[in-house]
CSV table of C-alpha atoms in Angstrom, one decimal:
chain,number,residue,atom,x,y,z
A,29,MET,CA,95.9,77.7,92.5
A,30,THR,CA,98.5,80.1,92.9
A,31,MET,CA,97.2,84.2,92.9
A,32,ALA,CA,99.2,86.2,90.3
A,33,LYS,CA,102.1,88.9,92.1
A,34,PHE,CA,101.5,92.3,90.5
A,35,GLY,CA,103.7,94.9,91.4
A,36,ARG,CA,102.8,98.1,92.8
A,37,LEU,CA,102.3,101.7,91.4
A,38,ILE,CA,103.8,104.6,93.3
A,39,GLY,CA,103.4,107.8,93.1
A,40,ALA,CA,107.1,109.8,94.1
A,41,SER,CA,106.2,113.5,94.9
A,42,LEU,CA,109.4,115.6,93.5
A,43,GLY,CA,108.4,118.8,95.2
A,44,PRO,CA,107.9,121.9,93.1
A,45,GLY,CA,111.2,121.9,90.9
A,46,ASP,CA,114.3,122.4,93.8
A,47,PRO,CA,115.6,118.7,93.5
A,48,ASP,CA,116.5,119.8,97.3
A,49,LEU,CA,113.1,119.5,98.1
A,50,ILE,CA,112.7,115.8,97.2
A,51,THR,CA,111.6,113.7,100.3
A,52,ILE,CA,114.4,110.8,101.8
A,53,LYS,CA,111.2,108.7,100.9
A,54,ALA,CA,111.2,109.6,97.5
A,55,TYR,CA,114.6,109.8,96.9
A,56,LYS,CA,114.7,106.3,97.7
A,57,ALA,CA,111.7,105.0,95.6
A,58,LEU,CA,114.0,106.4,92.8
A,59,LYS,CA,117.3,104.4,94.1
A,60,SER,CA,115.0,101.7,93.9
A,61,GLU,CA,114.5,98.7,91.3
A,62,ALA,CA,111.3,100.2,90.7
A,63,ILE,CA,110.4,101.0,86.9
A,64,TRP,CA,110.9,104.6,86.6
A,65,SER,CA,107.5,106.7,84.6
A,66,TYR,CA,107.1,110.1,84.4
A,67,PRO,CA,104.1,112.2,82.7
A,68,ILE,CA,104.5,114.4,79.2
A,69,ARG,CA,102.4,116.7,77.4
A,70,LYS,CA,102.5,115.3,73.8
A,71,GLN,CA,104.7,112.6,72.1
A,72,GLY,CA,108.6,113.6,72.5
A,73,ALA,CA,107.7,116.9,75.1
A,74,LYS,CA,110.2,117.0,78.0
A,75,SER,CA,108.7,116.1,81.2
A,76,PHE,CA,109.2,118.8,84.0
A,77,ALA,CA,108.9,116.0,87.0
A,78,LEU,CA,111.2,113.9,85.4
A,79,GLN,CA,113.9,117.0,84.5
A,80,ILE,CA,113.3,117.6,88.6
A,81,ALA,CA,115.1,113.9,89.2
A,82,LEU,CA,117.5,114.6,87.0
A,83,ASN,CA,118.4,117.8,88.7
A,84,ALA,CA,118.9,115.7,91.4
A,85,GLY,CA,121.3,113.7,90.1
A,86,PHE,CA,119.8,110.7,88.8
A,87,GLN,CA,120.4,109.5,85.4
A,88,LEU,CA,117.0,107.9,83.4
A,89,PRO,CA,117.1,104.6,83.5
A,90,GLU,CA,117.5,102.3,80.1
A,91,THR,CA,113.7,101.1,80.7
A,92,ASN,CA,111.4,103.9,81.3
A,93,ILE,CA,107.7,104.7,80.2
A,94,PRO,CA,106.9,108.3,79.0
A,95,LEU,CA,102.9,108.5,79.7
A,96,ILE,CA,101.2,111.1,77.9
A,97,PHE,CA,98.3,113.1,79.5
A,98,PRO,CA,97.5,116.1,76.9
A,99,MET,CA,96.6,119.9,77.7
A,100,THR,CA,92.7,118.9,77.2
A,101,HIS,CA,89.5,119.5,78.9
A,102,ASP,CA,87.8,117.2,76.6
A,103,PRO,CA,86.3,114.1,78.8
A,104,GLU,CA,87.2,111.6,75.5
A,105,LYS,CA,90.3,112.3,74.5
A,106,LEU,CA,91.7,112.4,78.2
A,107,ALA,CA,90.0,109.1,79.4
A,108,SER,CA,91.4,107.6,76.1
A,109,TYR,CA,95.0,109.0,77.2
A,110,TRP,CA,94.3,107.1,80.9
A,111,HIS,CA,93.5,104.0,79.3
A,112,LYS,CA,96.6,104.1,77.2
A,113,ALA,CA,98.9,105.0,80.2
A,114,ALA,CA,96.9,102.1,82.3
A,115,GLU,CA,97.7,100.0,79.8
A,116,ALA,CA,101.6,100.9,79.7
A,117,VAL,CA,102.0,100.5,83.0
A,118,LEU,CA,100.2,97.3,83.6
A,119,VAL,CA,102.6,95.6,81.7
A,120,PRO,CA,105.3,95.5,83.9
A,121,LEU,CA,103.0,95.6,87.3
A,122,SER,CA,101.5,92.3,85.8
A,123,ALA,CA,104.9,91.2,85.5
A,124,GLY,CA,105.0,91.6,89.1
A,125,LEU,CA,107.6,94.4,88.6
A,126,ASP,CA,106.9,98.3,90.7
A,127,VAL,CA,106.7,101.0,88.8
A,128,VAL,CA,107.5,104.4,90.9
A,129,PHE,CA,105.2,107.2,88.6
A,130,LEU,CA,107.1,110.5,88.7
A,131,VAL,CA,105.0,113.5,89.8
A,132,GLU,CA,106.1,117.2,90.3
A,133,GLY,CA,104.3,118.9,93.8
A,134,ASP,CA,102.3,116.5,95.8
A,135,ALA,CA,100.8,113.3,94.3
A,136,SER,CA,97.5,113.9,96.4
A,137,THR,CA,97.1,117.4,95.0
A,138,TYR,CA,95.9,118.4,91.2
A,139,SER,CA,98.1,115.3,90.4
A,140,THR,CA,97.6,112.9,87.1
A,141,PHE,CA,98.7,110.5,89.5
A,142,GLY,CA,95.0,110.0,91.2
A,143,HIS,CA,93.4,109.6,87.4
A,144,LEU,CA,96.4,106.7,86.6
A,145,VAL,CA,95.4,105.0,89.6
A,146,ARG,CA,92.1,104.8,89.1
A,147,THR,CA,91.9,103.7,85.8
A,148,VAL,CA,94.9,101.2,86.6
A,149,GLN,CA,93.0,99.7,89.8
A,150,GLU,CA,89.3,100.0,87.2
A,151,LYS,CA,91.2,97.2,85.4
A,152,GLU,CA,93.0,95.3,87.8
A,153,PRO,CA,91.7,96.0,91.1
A,154,SER,CA,94.2,93.9,93.4
A,155,ILE,CA,97.1,96.1,92.3
A,156,LYS,CA,98.6,98.1,95.7
A,157,THR,CA,99.6,101.6,95.6
A,158,GLU,CA,101.2,103.8,97.3
A,159,THR,CA,101.6,107.9,97.1
A,160,ILE,CA,105.0,109.5,98.5
A,161,ALA,CA,103.6,113.1,100.3
A,162,GLY,CA,105.9,116.1,98.9
A,163,VAL,CA,106.3,119.5,98.9
A,164,SER,CA,103.2,121.3,97.2
A,165,SER,CA,104.2,124.7,95.3
A,166,PHE,CA,101.9,127.1,97.4
A,167,ASN,CA,104.1,125.8,100.3
A,168,ALA,CA,107.3,126.5,98.6
A,169,ALA,CA,105.9,129.7,96.9
A,170,ALA,CA,104.7,131.2,100.3
A,171,ALA,CA,108.1,129.9,102.3
A,172,ILE,CA,110.4,131.9,99.2
A,173,SER,CA,107.9,134.9,98.8
A,174,GLY,CA,108.8,135.2,103.1
A,175,GLU,CA,105.0,134.9,103.9
A,176,MET,CA,102.8,133.0,106.3
A,177,LEU,CA,100.1,130.6,104.2
A,178,VAL,CA,97.8,130.9,107.8
A,179,GLU,CA,98.3,131.4,111.2
A,180,VAL,CA,96.5,130.8,114.1
A,181,GLU,CA,92.9,130.4,113.3
A,182,GLU,CA,92.8,131.3,110.3
A,183,THR,CA,91.5,130.1,107.2
A,184,MET,CA,92.4,129.1,103.7
A,185,ALA,CA,91.0,128.1,100.4
A,186,ILE,CA,93.0,126.6,97.4
A,187,VAL,CA,91.4,126.5,94.3
A,188,PRO,CA,92.0,127.1,90.5
A,189,ALA,CA,92.0,130.2,89.5
A,190,GLY,CA,89.8,129.4,86.1
A,191,TYR,CA,86.8,128.9,88.6
A,192,GLY,CA,86.4,132.9,88.3
A,193,VAL,CA,86.4,136.1,90.0
A,194,LYS,CA,82.7,135.5,90.8
A,195,LEU,CA,84.0,132.6,92.9
A,196,LEU,CA,86.9,134.3,94.4
A,197,GLU,CA,85.0,137.3,95.5
A,198,LYS,CA,82.7,134.4,97.7
A,199,LEU,CA,85.2,132.8,99.0
A,200,MET,CA,87.0,136.1,100.5
A,201,VAL,CA,83.6,136.5,103.3
A,202,ASP,CA,85.2,132.8,104.5
A,203,PHE,CA,88.7,132.6,104.3
A,204,ASP,CA,91.8,134.4,105.5
A,205,THR,CA,94.1,133.1,102.4
A,206,LEU,CA,93.4,132.3,99.1
A,207,VAL,CA,96.2,130.6,96.9
A,208,LEU,CA,95.2,131.1,93.5
A,209,LEU,CA,96.3,128.3,91.0
A,210,LYS,CA,97.1,127.9,87.0
A,211,VAL,CA,96.1,132.1,87.1
A,212,LYS,CA,98.0,132.6,83.8
A,213,PRO,CA,94.3,132.7,81.8
A,214,LEU,CA,92.4,135.2,84.7
A,215,LEU,CA,95.7,137.3,85.1
A,216,ASP,CA,94.5,140.6,84.6
A,217,ASP,CA,91.0,139.9,86.2
A,218,ILE,CA,92.6,138.7,89.1
A,219,ILE,CA,94.9,142.3,89.3
A,220,GLU,CA,91.3,144.1,89.1
A,221,LEU,CA,89.6,142.4,91.7
A,222,ALA,CA,93.3,143.1,94.2
A,223,GLU,CA,92.9,146.5,93.2
A,224,LYS,CA,89.0,146.6,93.6
A,225,TYR,CA,89.1,145.3,96.9
A,226,ASP,CA,92.5,147.6,97.8
A,227,MET,CA,94.3,144.3,98.5
A,228,VAL,CA,97.3,144.9,95.9
A,229,SER,CA,99.6,145.1,98.8
A,230,GLN,CA,98.4,141.6,100.3
A,231,CYS,CA,98.9,139.4,97.0
A,232,SER,CA,102.5,137.5,95.9
A,233,PHE,CA,102.7,136.3,92.9
A,234,ILE,CA,105.3,134.0,92.5
A,235,GLU,CA,105.8,131.6,89.1
A,236,LYS,CA,108.2,128.8,88.6
A,237,ALA,CA,108.4,128.3,92.6
A,238,GLY,CA,111.5,126.0,93.5
A,239,THR,CA,112.9,126.5,90.1
A,240,ASN,CA,116.1,128.3,88.6
A,241,GLU,CA,113.6,130.2,86.6
A,242,GLU,CA,111.2,131.0,90.0
A,243,ILE,CA,110.2,134.7,89.7
A,244,VAL,CA,108.1,136.6,93.0
A,245,VAL,CA,106.7,139.6,92.2
A,246,LYS,CA,105.0,141.5,95.3
A,247,ASP,CA,103.1,144.4,93.1
A,248,ILE,CA,101.0,142.5,90.8
A,249,ARG,CA,100.2,145.6,89.1
A,250,THR,CA,103.1,145.1,87.1
A,251,LEU,CA,102.0,142.0,85.4
A,252,LYS,CA,99.2,143.7,84.1
A,253,GLY,CA,98.6,142.7,80.0
A,254,LYS,CA,101.9,140.6,80.7
A,255,THR,CA,101.8,136.9,79.9
A,256,VAL,CA,103.0,134.4,82.2
A,257,ASN,CA,104.1,130.9,82.9
A,258,TYR,CA,101.7,128.3,83.5
A,259,LEU,CA,103.0,127.0,86.6
A,260,SER,CA,102.4,130.4,88.3
A,261,LEU,CA,100.0,131.5,91.5
A,262,ILE,CA,98.7,133.8,93.8
A,263,ILE,CA,98.5,134.1,97.5
A,264,ILE,CA,96.4,136.6,99.0
A,265,HIS,CA,96.4,137.6,102.4
A,266,ASN,CA,92.8,138.4,102.6
A,267,PRO,CA,91.3,141.3,104.7
A,268,HIS,CA,88.2,141.4,104.0
A,269,ARG,CA,87.2,137.8,105.8
A,270,GLN,CA,83.9,137.9,108.2
A,271,ARG,CA,85.2,136.5,111.2
A,272,VAL,CA,82.6,134.1,113.1
A,273,GLU,CA,83.3,132.5,116.5
A,274,ILE,CA,84.8,129.3,116.8
A,275,ILE,CA,83.7,126.6,118.7
A,276,ARG,CA,86.6,125.8,121.3
A,277,GLY,CA,87.0,122.2,122.7
A,278,CYS,CA,86.5,122.0,126.4
A,279,LYS,CA,89.7,120.8,128.9
A,280,LYS,CA,88.5,119.6,131.9
A,281,LYS,CA,91.7,119.0,134.7
A,282,CYS,CA,91.8,115.9,136.2
A,283,ASN,CA,92.6,114.8,139.9
A,284,ASP,CA,95.0,112.2,140.4
A,285,SER,CA,92.3,109.5,140.1
A,286,GLY,CA,91.7,110.5,136.8
A,287,GLN,CA,88.4,112.2,137.8
A,288,PRO,CA,87.3,115.4,136.1
A,289,GLN,CA,87.7,117.8,139.5
A,290,GLY,CA,84.4,118.8,141.0
A,291,ILE,CA,83.0,115.3,140.2
A,292,ALA,CA,83.4,112.8,143.0
A,293,PRO,CA,84.0,108.9,142.3
A,294,THR,CA,81.1,107.1,142.4
């Protein structure tokens, strides 16, 4: 009995928006014979991930699969759409064709690709997947704003701002850098937190990093009361981190025989 040969499901990370940040590996995946698939929020809506590929000079292949991933937190609705998305890509995968799923940013970081992979493999466990790493929004944002995310022996936390300022206050104890994603709903609360702890000068707001519409704001107080885009983040360099002792490795110098110095060979 011959085993059915399935195509691969490939997550192609396209970076935050600048087509020049598409990696060579992702570029090759887009140029391959794989069927393109990409996320949209609702029927007929534009796909940000697809637009990155088009801005890089690609043409949308005649055969393509838009997948609806709505902006909702309702687990039942989400599960229904993941099921439909998995069924859609399983058609070419079952015919032995590769499917490349276009992802903005990095496919392993807060991406719909993870949900798609899990749902597809629940239905057909033998399907192979591949994740092509890419430039995340916060990496690009740090580069655009001209700052380091973390340096030697520093710590960093990356959290959706929706967890609230109480959690952020707790994280300030342990982390030198806080990267707050999706800050739109809590922007004023974050600004008040920065003012409370005298951290305004340590904050950078970046919107639509890597696109033609990118905005960098160093004084976040100027944003109070304003509506910002969903694709916005804030980087905070936290001066209130409480330092603890670092456990360092023990380096032993070896003599020519390969034995650590001061220890005689047995």
